[in-house]
Coordinates of N, CA, C and O in Angstrom, one line a residue:
M8 N 29.6 -33.9 4.4 CA 28.7 -32.9 3.8 C 29.0 -32.9 2.3 O 30.1 -32.9 1.8
A9 N 28.0 -32.8 1.5 CA 28.1 -32.8 0.0 C 28.7 -31.4 -0.4 O 28.6 -30.4 0.3
A10 N 29.4 -31.5 -1.6 CA 29.9 -30.2 -2.1 C 28.8 -29.2 -2.5 O 27.7 -29.6 -2.9
A11 N 29.1 -28.0 -2.3 CA 28.2 -26.9 -2.7 C 27.9 -27.0 -4.2 O 28.7 -27.2 -5.0
K12 N 26.6 -26.8 -4.5 CA 26.1 -26.7 -5.9 C 26.6 -25.4 -6.5 O 26.6 -24.4 -5.8
D13 N 26.8 -25.5 -7.8 CA 27.0 -24.2 -8.6 C 25.7 -23.4 -8.5 O 24.6 -24.0 -8.4
Y14 N 25.8 -22.1 -8.5 CA 24.6 -21.2 -8.3 C 23.6 -21.5 -9.4 O 22.4 -21.6 -9.1
Q15 N 24.0 -21.7 -10.7 CA 23.1 -21.9 -11.7 C 22.3 -23.2 -11.6 O 21.1 -23.3 -11.8
S16 N 23.0 -24.2 -11.1 CA 22.4 -25.5 -10.8 C 21.4 -25.4 -9.7 O 20.3 -26.0 -9.8
Y17 N 21.7 -24.7 -8.6 CA 20.8 -24.5 -7.5 C 19.6 -23.7 -8.0 O 18.5 -24.1 -7.7
L18 N 19.8 -22.7 -8.8 CA 18.7 -21.9 -9.3 C 17.7 -22.7 -10.1 O 16.5 -22.6 -10.0
K19 N 18.3 -23.5 -11.1 CA 17.4 -24.3 -12.0 C 16.7 -25.3 -11.2 O 15.5 -25.5 -11.4
N20 N 17.3 -26.0 -10.2 CA 16.7 -27.0 -9.5 C 15.5 -26.4 -8.6 O 14.4 -27.0 -8.6
K21 N 15.8 -25.4 -7.9 CA 14.8 -24.8 -7.1 C 13.6 -24.2 -7.9 O 12.5 -24.4 -7.5
C22 N 13.9 -23.5 -8.9 CA 12.9 -22.8 -9.7 C 12.1 -23.7 -10.5 O 10.8 -23.7 -10.5
I23 N 12.7 -24.6 -11.3 CA 12.0 -25.5 -12.1 C 11.2 -26.6 -11.3 O 10.0 -26.8 -11.5
V24 N 12.0 -27.3 -10.5 CA 11.4 -28.4 -9.7 C 10.6 -27.9 -8.5 O 9.3 -28.1 -8.5
G25 N 11.2 -27.2 -7.6 CA 10.5 -26.9 -6.3 C 9.5 -25.8 -6.5 O 8.3 -26.1 -6.1
Y26 N 9.8 -24.7 -7.0 CA 8.9 -23.6 -7.0 C 8.0 -23.6 -8.3 O 7.0 -22.9 -8.4
G27 N 8.4 -24.5 -9.3 CA 7.6 -24.6 -10.5 C 6.7 -25.8 -10.4 O 5.6 -25.8 -10.1
I28 N 7.3 -27.0 -10.7 CA 6.5 -28.2 -10.8 C 5.8 -28.6 -9.5 O 4.6 -28.8 -9.5
V29 N 6.5 -28.6 -8.4 CA 5.9 -29.0 -7.1 C 4.8 -28.0 -6.8 O 3.7 -28.3 -6.4
N30 N 5.0 -26.7 -7.0 CA 4.1 -25.6 -6.7 C 2.8 -25.8 -7.6 O 1.7 -25.7 -7.2
G31 N 3.0 -26.2 -8.9 CA 1.9 -26.4 -9.8 C 1.0 -27.5 -9.3 O -0.2 -27.4 -9.4
I32 N 1.7 -28.6 -8.9 CA 0.9 -29.8 -8.4 C 0.1 -29.4 -7.2 O -1.1 -29.8 -7.1
V33 N 0.8 -28.8 -6.3 CA 0.1 -28.4 -5.0 C -1.1 -27.5 -5.3 O -2.2 -27.7 -4.8
N34 N -0.9 -26.5 -6.2 CA -2.0 -25.6 -6.5 C -3.2 -26.3 -7.2 O -4.3 -26.0 -7.0
A35 N -2.8 -27.2 -8.1 CA -3.9 -28.0 -8.8 C -4.7 -28.8 -7.8 O -5.9 -28.9 -7.9
L36 N -4.0 -29.4 -6.9 CA -4.7 -30.2 -5.8 C -5.6 -29.4 -4.9 O -6.7 -29.8 -4.6
I37 N -5.1 -28.2 -4.6 CA -5.9 -27.3 -3.8 C -7.1 -26.9 -4.5 O -8.2 -26.9 -4.0
F38 N -7.0 -26.6 -5.8 CA -8.1 -26.2 -6.7 C -9.1 -27.3 -6.7 O -10.3 -27.1 -6.6
M39 N -8.6 -28.6 -6.9 CA -9.5 -29.7 -7.0 C -10.2 -29.9 -5.7 O -11.4 -30.2 -5.6
G40 N -9.5 -29.7 -4.6 CA -10.2 -29.9 -3.2 C -11.2 -28.8 -3.0 O -12.3 -29.1 -2.4
M41 N -11.0 -27.6 -3.5 CA -12.0 -26.5 -3.4 C -13.2 -26.8 -4.2 O -14.3 -26.3 -3.8
H42 N -13.1 -27.6 -5.2 CA -14.2 -27.8 -6.1 C -14.6 -29.3 -6.2 O -15.3 -29.7 -7.1
V43 N -14.3 -30.0 -5.1 CA -14.6 -31.4 -5.1 C -16.1 -31.7 -5.2 O -16.5 -32.7 -5.9
G44 N -17.0 -30.9 -4.7 CA -18.4 -31.1 -4.8 C -19.1 -30.5 -6.1 O -20.3 -30.6 -6.3
D45 N -18.3 -29.8 -6.9 CA -18.8 -29.1 -8.1 C -18.4 -29.9 -9.4 O -17.7 -29.3 -10.2
A46 N -18.8 -31.1 -9.5 CA -18.4 -31.9 -10.7 C -18.8 -31.3 -12.0 O -18.1 -31.5 -13.0
D47 N -19.9 -30.6 -12.1 CA -20.4 -30.0 -13.3 C -19.9 -28.6 -13.6 O -20.4 -28.0 -14.6
I48 N -19.1 -28.0 -12.7 CA -18.7 -26.6 -12.9 C -17.9 -26.5 -14.2 O -17.1 -27.4 -14.6
T49 N -18.1 -25.4 -14.9 CA -17.2 -25.0 -16.0 C -16.7 -23.6 -15.9 O -17.2 -22.8 -15.1
F50 N -15.6 -23.3 -16.6 CA -15.0 -22.1 -16.6 C -14.8 -21.4 -17.9 O -14.1 -22.0 -18.8
A51 N -15.5 -20.3 -18.1 CA -15.5 -19.6 -19.4 C -14.2 -18.7 -19.4 O -13.5 -18.7 -18.4
A52 N -13.9 -18.1 -20.5 CA -12.7 -17.4 -20.7 C -12.4 -16.4 -19.6 O -11.3 -16.3 -19.0
G53 N -13.4 -15.5 -19.3 CA -13.2 -14.5 -18.3 C -12.9 -15.1 -16.9 O -12.1 -14.6 -16.2
K54 N -13.6 -16.2 -16.6 CA -13.3 -16.8 -15.3 C -12.0 -17.5 -15.2 O -11.3 -17.4 -14.2
V55 N -11.5 -18.0 -16.3 CA -10.2 -18.6 -16.4 C -9.1 -17.6 -16.2 O -8.2 -17.8 -15.3
V56 N -9.2 -16.5 -16.9 CA -8.2 -15.4 -16.7 C -8.3 -14.8 -15.3 O -7.2 -14.6 -14.7
E57 N -9.5 -14.6 -14.8 CA -9.6 -14.0 -13.4 C -9.0 -15.0 -12.4 O -8.3 -14.5 -11.5
E58 N -9.3 -16.2 -12.5 CA -8.8 -17.2 -11.6 C -7.2 -17.3 -11.6 O -6.6 -17.3 -10.6
I59 N -6.7 -17.3 -12.8 CA -5.2 -17.4 -12.9 C -4.5 -16.1 -12.5 O -3.5 -16.1 -11.8
A60 N -5.1 -14.9 -12.8 CA -4.6 -13.6 -12.4 C -4.5 -13.5 -10.9 O -3.5 -13.1 -10.4
L61 N -5.6 -13.8 -10.3 CA -5.6 -13.7 -8.8 C -4.7 -14.7 -8.2 O -3.9 -14.3 -7.3
T62 N -4.6 -15.9 -8.7 CA -3.7 -16.9 -8.1 C -2.3 -16.5 -8.4 O -1.4 -16.7 -7.5
G63 N -2.0 -16.0 -9.5 CA -0.6 -15.6 -9.8 C -0.1 -14.5 -8.9 O 1.0 -14.5 -8.3
A64 N -1.0 -13.5 -8.6 CA -0.6 -12.4 -7.7 C -0.4 -12.9 -6.3 O 0.6 -12.6 -5.7
L65 N -1.3 -13.7 -5.8 CA -1.2 -14.3 -4.5 C 0.0 -15.2 -4.4 O 0.7 -15.2 -3.4
L66 N 0.2 -16.0 -5.4 CA 1.4 -16.9 -5.4 C 2.7 -16.2 -5.3 O 3.5 -16.6 -4.5
G67 N 2.8 -15.1 -6.0 CA 4.0 -14.3 -5.9 C 4.3 -13.7 -4.6 O 5.4 -13.7 -4.0
L68 N 3.2 -13.2 -4.0 CA 3.3 -12.7 -2.6 C 3.7 -13.7 -1.6 O 4.6 -13.6 -0.8
I69 N 3.0 -14.9 -1.6 CA 3.2 -15.9 -0.6 C 4.5 -16.6 -0.9 O 5.2 -16.9 0.1
L70 N 4.9 -16.9 -2.1 CA 6.1 -17.6 -2.4 C 7.3 -16.8 -1.9 O 8.3 -17.4 -1.4
T71 N 7.3 -15.5 -2.0 CA 8.4 -14.7 -1.5 C 8.6 -15.0 0.0 O 9.8 -15.1 0.4
W72 N 7.6 -15.0 0.8 CA 7.7 -15.3 2.2 C 8.3 -16.6 2.5 O 8.9 -16.8 3.6
C73 N 8.1 -17.6 1.6 CA 8.7 -18.9 1.8 C 10.1 -19.0 1.3 O 11.0 -19.6 1.9
V74 N 10.4 -18.4 0.1 CA 11.6 -18.6 -0.6 C 12.8 -17.8 0.0 O 13.9 -18.3 0.1
V75 N 12.5 -16.6 0.5 CA 13.6 -15.8 1.1 C 14.3 -16.6 2.3 O 15.5 -16.8 2.3
P76 N 13.5 -17.0 3.3 CA 14.2 -17.7 4.4 C 14.9 -19.1 3.9 O 15.9 -19.4 4.4
L77 N 14.2 -19.8 3.0 CA 14.8 -21.0 2.5 C 16.1 -20.8 1.8 O 17.1 -21.5 1.9
T78 N 16.1 -19.7 1.0 CA 17.4 -19.4 0.2 C 18.5 -19.0 1.2 O 19.6 -19.4 1.0
K79 N 18.2 -18.2 2.2 CA 19.2 -17.8 3.2 C 19.7 -19.0 4.0 O 20.9 -19.1 4.2
M80 N 18.8 -19.9 4.3 CA 19.2 -21.1 5.1 C 20.1 -21.9 4.2 O 21.1 -22.4 4.7
D81 N 19.7 -22.1 3.0 CA 20.6 -22.9 2.1 C 22.0 -22.3 1.9 O 23.0 -23.0 1.9
F82 N 22.0 -21.0 1.8 CA 23.3 -20.3 1.7 C 24.1 -20.5 2.9 O 25.3 -20.8 2.8
N83 N 23.5 -20.3 4.1 CA 24.3 -20.5 5.3 C 24.8 -21.9 5.6 O 25.8 -22.1 6.2
K84 N 24.0 -22.9 5.1 CA 24.4 -24.3 5.2 C 25.5 -24.7 4.1 O 26.0 -25.8 4.1
G85 N 25.7 -23.8 3.2 CA 26.7 -24.1 2.1 C 26.2 -25.0 1.0 O 26.9 -25.6 0.3
V86 N 24.8 -25.0 0.9 CA 24.2 -25.8 -0.2 C 24.6 -25.4 -1.6 O 24.8 -26.2 -2.5
Y87 N 24.8 -24.1 -1.7 CA 25.2 -23.5 -3.0 C 26.2 -22.4 -2.9 O 26.3 -21.8 -1.8
L88 N 26.9 -22.2 -3.9 CA 27.9 -21.1 -4.0 C 27.1 -19.8 -4.2 O 26.1 -19.8 -4.9
G89 N 27.7 -18.7 -3.7 CA 27.0 -17.4 -3.9 C 26.9 -17.0 -5.3 O 27.6 -17.5 -6.2
N90 N 26.2 -15.9 -5.5 CA 26.0 -15.3 -6.9 C 26.7 -14.0 -6.9 O 26.1 -13.0 -6.5
S91 N 27.9 -14.0 -7.3 CA 28.7 -12.7 -7.3 C 28.4 -11.8 -8.5 O 28.7 -10.6 -8.5
E92 N 27.6 -12.3 -9.5 CA 27.3 -11.5 -10.6 C 26.2 -10.5 -10.4 O 26.1 -9.5 -11.0
G93 N 25.3 -10.8 -9.5 CA 24.3 -9.8 -9.1 C 23.0 -9.8 -10.0 O 22.0 -9.3 -9.6
Y94 N 23.1 -10.4 -11.2 CA 22.0 -10.4 -12.1 C 21.3 -9.1 -12.4 O 20.0 -9.0 -12.4
G95 N 22.0 -8.1 -12.6 CA 21.5 -6.8 -13.1 C 20.3 -6.2 -12.3 O 20.5 -5.9 -11.1
W96 N 19.2 -6.2 -12.9 CA 18.0 -5.6 -12.3 C 17.6 -6.3 -11.0 O 17.0 -5.7 -10.1
L97 N 17.8 -7.6 -10.9 CA 17.5 -8.3 -9.6 C 18.2 -7.7 -8.4 O 17.7 -7.7 -7.3
A98 N 19.4 -7.3 -8.6 CA 20.2 -6.7 -7.5 C 19.6 -5.4 -7.0 O 19.9 -5.0 -5.9
K99 N 18.8 -4.7 -7.9 CA 18.2 -3.5 -7.5 C 16.9 -3.6 -6.8 O 16.3 -2.6 -6.3
L100 N 16.4 -4.8 -6.7 CA 15.1 -5.1 -6.0 C 15.3 -4.9 -4.5 O 16.4 -5.2 -4.0
P101 N 14.3 -4.6 -3.7 CA 14.4 -4.4 -2.3 C 14.8 -5.7 -1.6 O 14.3 -6.8 -2.1
K102 N 15.5 -5.7 -0.5 CA 15.8 -6.9 0.2 C 14.8 -7.1 1.4 O 14.7 -8.2 1.9
K103 N 14.1 -6.1 1.7 CA 13.0 -6.3 2.8 C 11.9 -7.1 2.2 O 11.5 -7.0 1.1
A104 N 11.3 -8.0 3.1 CA 10.3 -9.0 2.7 C 9.0 -8.4 2.1 O 8.5 -8.8 1.1
I105 N 8.5 -7.3 2.8 CA 7.2 -6.8 2.3 C 7.3 -6.1 1.0 O 6.6 -6.5 0.1
P106 N 8.3 -5.2 0.7 CA 8.4 -4.6 -0.6 C 8.7 -5.6 -1.7 O 8.2 -5.6 -2.8
L107 N 9.6 -6.6 -1.4 CA 9.9 -7.6 -2.3 C 8.7 -8.4 -2.7 O 8.5 -8.7 -3.9
S108 N 7.9 -8.8 -1.7 CA 6.8 -9.7 -2.0 C 5.7 -9.0 -2.8 O 5.1 -9.6 -3.7
V109 N 5.6 -7.7 -2.7 CA 4.6 -6.9 -3.5 C 5.1 -6.9 -4.9 O 4.4 -7.1 -5.9
I110 N 6.4 -6.6 -5.1 CA 7.0 -6.6 -6.5 C 6.9 -7.9 -7.1 O 6.5 -8.1 -8.3
V111 N 7.2 -9.0 -6.4 CA 7.1 -10.4 -7.0 C 5.6 -10.7 -7.3 O 5.4 -11.3 -8.3
G112 N 4.7 -10.3 -6.4 CA 3.3 -10.5 -6.7 C 2.9 -9.8 -8.0 O 2.1 -10.4 -8.8
V113 N 3.3 -8.6 -8.2 CA 3.0 -7.9 -9.5 C 3.7 -8.5 -10.7 O 3.0 -8.7 -11.7
I114 N 4.9 -9.0 -10.5 CA 5.6 -9.7 -11.6 C 4.8 -11.0 -12.0 O 4.6 -11.3 -13.2
A115 N 4.4 -11.8 -11.0 CA 3.7 -13.0 -11.2 C 2.4 -12.7 -11.9 O 1.9 -13.4 -12.8
L116 N 1.7 -11.7 -11.5 CA 0.4 -11.2 -12.1 C 0.7 -10.8 -13.5 O -0.1 -11.2 -14.4
A117 N 1.8 -10.1 -13.8 CA 2.1 -9.6 -15.1 C 2.5 -10.8 -16.1 O 2.3 -10.7 -17.3
V118 N 2.9 -11.9 -15.5 CA 3.2 -13.1 -16.3 C 2.0 -13.9 -16.5 O 1.6 -14.3 -17.6
A119 N 1.3 -14.2 -15.4 CA 0.1 -15.1 -15.4 C -1.1 -14.6 -16.2 O -1.7 -15.4 -17.0
A120 N -1.5 -13.4 -16.0 CA -2.7 -12.9 -16.6 C -2.7 -12.8 -18.1 O -3.5 -13.4 -18.8
P121 N -1.6 -12.2 -18.7 CA -1.6 -12.2 -20.1 C -1.4 -13.6 -20.8 O -2.0 -13.9 -21.8
L122 N -0.7 -14.4 -20.1 CA -0.5 -15.8 -20.6 C -1.8 -16.6 -20.6 O -2.2 -17.3 -21.5
A123 N -2.6 -16.4 -19.5 CA -3.9 -17.1 -19.4 C -4.8 -16.5 -20.4 O -5.6 -17.3 -21.1
W124 N -4.8 -15.2 -20.7 CA -5.6 -14.6 -21.7 C -5.3 -15.1 -23.1 O -6.2 -15.5 -23.8
L125 N -4.0 -15.2 -23.4 CA -3.6 -15.8 -24.7 C -4.0 -17.2 -24.8 O -4.5 -17.6 -25.9
C126 N -3.9 -18.0 -23.8 CA -4.3 -19.4 -23.8 C -5.8 -19.5 -24.0 O -6.2 -20.5 -24.5
S127 N -6.5 -18.6 -23.5 CA -8.0 -18.7 -23.6 C -8.5 -18.7 -25.1 O -9.6 -19.1 -25.4
F128 N -7.6 -18.3 -26.0 CA -7.9 -18.3 -27.4 C -7.8 -19.7 -28.0 O -8.3 -20.0 -29.1
V129 N -7.0 -20.5 -27.4 CA -6.7 -21.9 -27.9 C -7.2 -23.0 -27.1 O -7.3 -24.1 -27.5
L130 N -7.6 -22.7 -25.9 CA -8.2 -23.7 -25.0 C -9.6 -24.1 -25.4 O -10.3 -23.2 -25.9
P131 N -10.0 -25.3 -25.2 CA -11.4 -25.7 -25.5 C -12.3 -25.3 -24.4 O -12.6 -26.0 -23.5
L132 N -12.8 -24.0 -24.6 CA -13.6 -23.4 -23.5 C -15.1 -23.8 -23.7 O -15.5 -24.0 -24.8
P133 N -15.8 -23.8 -22.7 CA -15.4 -23.6 -21.3 C -14.7 -24.9 -20.8 O -14.9 -26.0 -21.2
L134 N -13.8 -24.6 -19.8 CA -13.0 -25.7 -19.3 C -13.8 -26.4 -18.2 O -14.5 -25.8 -17.4
S135 N -13.7 -27.7 -18.2 CA -14.3 -28.5 -17.1 C -13.5 -28.3 -15.8 O -12.4 -27.7 -15.8
R136 N -14.0 -28.9 -14.8 CA -13.3 -28.8 -13.5 C -11.9 -29.4 -13.6 O -10.9 -28.8 -13.2
T137 N -11.8 -30.5 -14.2 CA -10.5 -31.2 -14.4 C -9.6 -30.4 -15.4 O -8.4 -30.3 -15.1
G138 N -10.2 -29.9 -16.4 CA -9.4 -29.1 -17.4 C -8.8 -27.8 -16.7 O -7.7 -27.5 -16.9
M139 N -9.6 -27.2 -15.9 CA -9.2 -26.0 -15.2 C -8.1 -26.4 -14.1 O -7.2 -25.6 -14.0
M140 N -8.3 -27.5 -13.5 CA -7.3 -28.0 -12.5 C -5.9 -28.2 -13.2 O -4.9 -27.7 -12.7
I141 N -5.9 -28.8 -14.4 CA -4.7 -29.0 -15.1 C -4.1 -27.7 -15.6 O -2.9 -27.4 -15.4
F142 N -4.9 -26.8 -16.1 CA -4.5 -25.5 -16.6 C -3.9 -24.7 -15.5 O -2.9 -24.1 -15.6
K143 N -4.6 -24.7 -14.3 CA -4.2 -23.9 -13.2 C -2.8 -24.5 -12.7 O -1.9 -23.7 -12.3
G144 N -2.7 -25.8 -12.7 CA -1.4 -26.4 -12.2 C -0.3 -25.9 -13.1 O 0.8 -25.6 -12.6
V145 N -0.5 -25.9 -14.4 CA 0.6 -25.5 -15.4 C 0.9 -24.0 -15.2 O 2.1 -23.6 -15.1
M146 N -0.1 -23.2 -15.1 CA 0.1 -21.8 -14.9 C 0.8 -21.5 -13.6 O 1.6 -20.6 -13.5
C147 N 0.4 -22.2 -12.5 CA 1.1 -22.0 -11.2 C 2.5 -22.4 -11.3 O 3.4 -21.8 -10.6
A148 N 2.8 -23.4 -12.1 CA 4.2 -23.9 -12.2 C 5.0 -22.8 -12.9 O 6.1 -22.5 -12.5
I149 N 4.4 -22.2 -13.9 CA 5.1 -21.1 -14.7 C 5.3 -19.9 -13.8 O 6.4 -19.4 -13.6
A150 N 4.2 -19.5 -13.1 CA 4.3 -18.3 -12.2 C 5.3 -18.6 -11.0 O 6.0 -17.7 -10.6
G151 N 5.3 -19.8 -10.5 CA 6.1 -20.1 -9.4 C 7.6 -20.2 -9.8 O 8.5 -19.7 -9.1
C152 N 7.9 -20.7 -11.0 CA 9.2 -20.7 -11.5 C 9.8 -19.3 -11.7 O 10.9 -19.0 -11.2
V153 N 9.0 -18.4 -12.3 CA 9.4 -17.0 -12.5 C 9.5 -16.3 -11.1 O 10.5 -15.6 -10.9
S154 N 8.6 -16.5 -10.2 CA 8.7 -15.9 -8.9 C 9.9 -16.3 -8.1 O 10.6 -15.5 -7.5
G155 N 10.1 -17.6 -8.2 CA 11.3 -18.2 -7.5 C 12.6 -17.6 -8.0 O 13.5 -17.3 -7.3
Y156 N 12.7 -17.5 -9.3 CA 13.9 -16.9 -10.0 C 14.1 -15.5 -9.5 O 15.2 -15.1 -9.1
V157 N 13.0 -14.7 -9.5 CA 13.2 -13.3 -9.1 C 13.6 -13.2 -7.6 O 14.5 -12.5 -7.2
V158 N 12.9 -14.0 -6.7 CA 13.2 -14.0 -5.3 C 14.7 -14.5 -5.0 O 15.4 -13.8 -4.3
I159 N 15.0 -15.6 -5.6 CA 16.4 -16.1 -5.3 C 17.4 -15.1 -5.9 O 18.4 -14.8 -5.2
G160 N 17.2 -14.6 -7.1 CA 18.1 -13.6 -7.7 C 18.3 -12.4 -6.8 O 19.4 -11.9 -6.6
A161 N 17.1 -11.9 -6.3 CA 17.2 -10.7 -5.5 C 17.8 -10.9 -4.2 O 18.5 -10.1 -3.6
T162 N 17.5 -12.1 -3.6 CA 18.1 -12.4 -2.3 C 19.6 -12.7 -2.3 O 20.3 -12.3 -1.3
T163 N 20.1 -13.2 -3.4 CA 21.5 -13.6 -3.4 C 22.3 -12.7 -4.3 O 23.5 -12.9 -4.4
A164 N 21.7 -11.7 -4.8 CA 22.5 -10.8 -5.7 C 23.7 -10.2 -5.1 O 23.7 -9.6 -4.0
G165 N 24.9 -10.4 -5.7 CA 26.1 -9.9 -5.2 C 26.8 -10.7 -4.1 O 27.8 -10.3 -3.6
V166 N 26.2 -11.7 -3.6 CA 26.7 -12.5 -2.5 C 27.6 -13.6 -3.0 O 27.3 -14.4 -3.9
E167 N 28.8 -13.7 -2.4 CA 29.8 -14.7 -2.7 C 30.0 -15.6 -1.5 O 30.1 -15.1 -0.4
A168 N 30.0 -16.9 -1.7 CA 30.2 -17.8 -0.6 C 31.5 -17.6 0.1 O 31.6 -17.9 1.3
A169 N 32.5 -17.2 -0.6 CA 33.9 -17.0 0.0 C 34.0 -15.7 0.9 O 35.0 -15.5 1.5
N170 N 32.9 -14.9 0.9 CA 33.0 -13.6 1.6 C 32.3 -13.8 2.9 O 31.1 -13.7 3.0
P171 N 33.1 -13.9 4.0 CA 32.5 -14.1 5.3 C 31.6 -12.9 5.8 O 30.6 -13.1 6.5
A172 N 31.9 -11.7 5.3 CA 31.1 -10.6 5.7 C 29.7 -10.7 5.1 O 28.7 -10.3 5.7
A173 N 29.6 -11.3 3.9 CA 28.3 -11.5 3.2 C 27.4 -12.5 4.0 O 26.2 -12.3 4.1
C174 N 28.1 -13.5 4.7 CA 27.3 -14.4 5.4 C 26.6 -13.8 6.6 O 25.5 -14.2 7.0
L175 N 27.2 -12.7 7.1 CA 26.5 -12.0 8.2 C 25.2 -11.4 7.8 O 24.3 -11.2 8.6
L176 N 25.0 -11.1 6.5 CA 23.7 -10.6 5.9 C 22.7 -11.7 6.0 O 21.5 -11.4 5.9
Y177 N 23.1 -12.9 6.0 CA 22.2 -14.1 5.9 C 22.0 -14.8 7.2 O 21.9 -16.0 7.2
T178 N 22.0 -14.1 8.3 CA 21.7 -14.8 9.5 C 20.2 -14.8 9.8 O 19.4 -14.4 8.9
S179 N 19.8 -15.2 10.9 CA 18.3 -15.3 11.2 C 17.7 -13.9 11.0 O 18.3 -12.9 11.4
P180 N 16.5 -13.9 10.4 CA 15.8 -12.6 10.2 C 15.5 -11.9 11.5 O 15.1 -12.6 12.4
S181 N 15.7 -10.6 11.5 CA 15.3 -9.9 12.6 C 13.9 -9.2 12.4 O 13.5 -9.1 11.2
P182 N 13.3 -8.7 13.4 CA 12.0 -8.1 13.2 C 12.1 -6.9 12.2 O 11.1 -6.6 11.5
R183 N 13.2 -6.2 12.1 CA 13.3 -5.1 11.2 C 13.4 -5.5 9.7 O 13.3 -4.7 8.8
D184 N 13.6 -6.8 9.4 CA 13.7 -7.3 8.1 C 12.3 -7.4 7.4 O 12.2 -7.6 6.2
A185 N 11.3 -7.4 8.2 CA 9.9 -7.6 7.7 C 9.4 -6.4 7.0 O 9.9 -5.3 7.0

């Protein structure tokens, strides 16, 4: 078995690559698939911001449901060392999936919508289907990276790999965890 990764290394790898870049590519491909028959479609500023805001909020909600069990599974397998520092405000977020997903959805919305609005001043609007696909991919990568950071930080806040009692917190989810 490989040595456990440092927490910061795990966090950067998961957030930038997995929940950022990979998520951006997947969302761009989904967008393209949804508009495969609309070659001439264009997106004005309002539609760009609306599309990104809605996607950001949904991304935060959905990503939480994926990241929490994956993070717990990686911890239990010893993939990374725990985070004993707690990361301040992240440690205060709820551990239950539903409240955490709502908060992460709001955070993703709060990041994606203003950023899309600011970008609408410099983008060559209206965006073509391909332009919107690329922009949506980039925005989803940013929102996914931020969402992943919040979820991993909240899930692992205060947990140390050397603490066997902490491992009991990261067993299979029970129905009351939802």
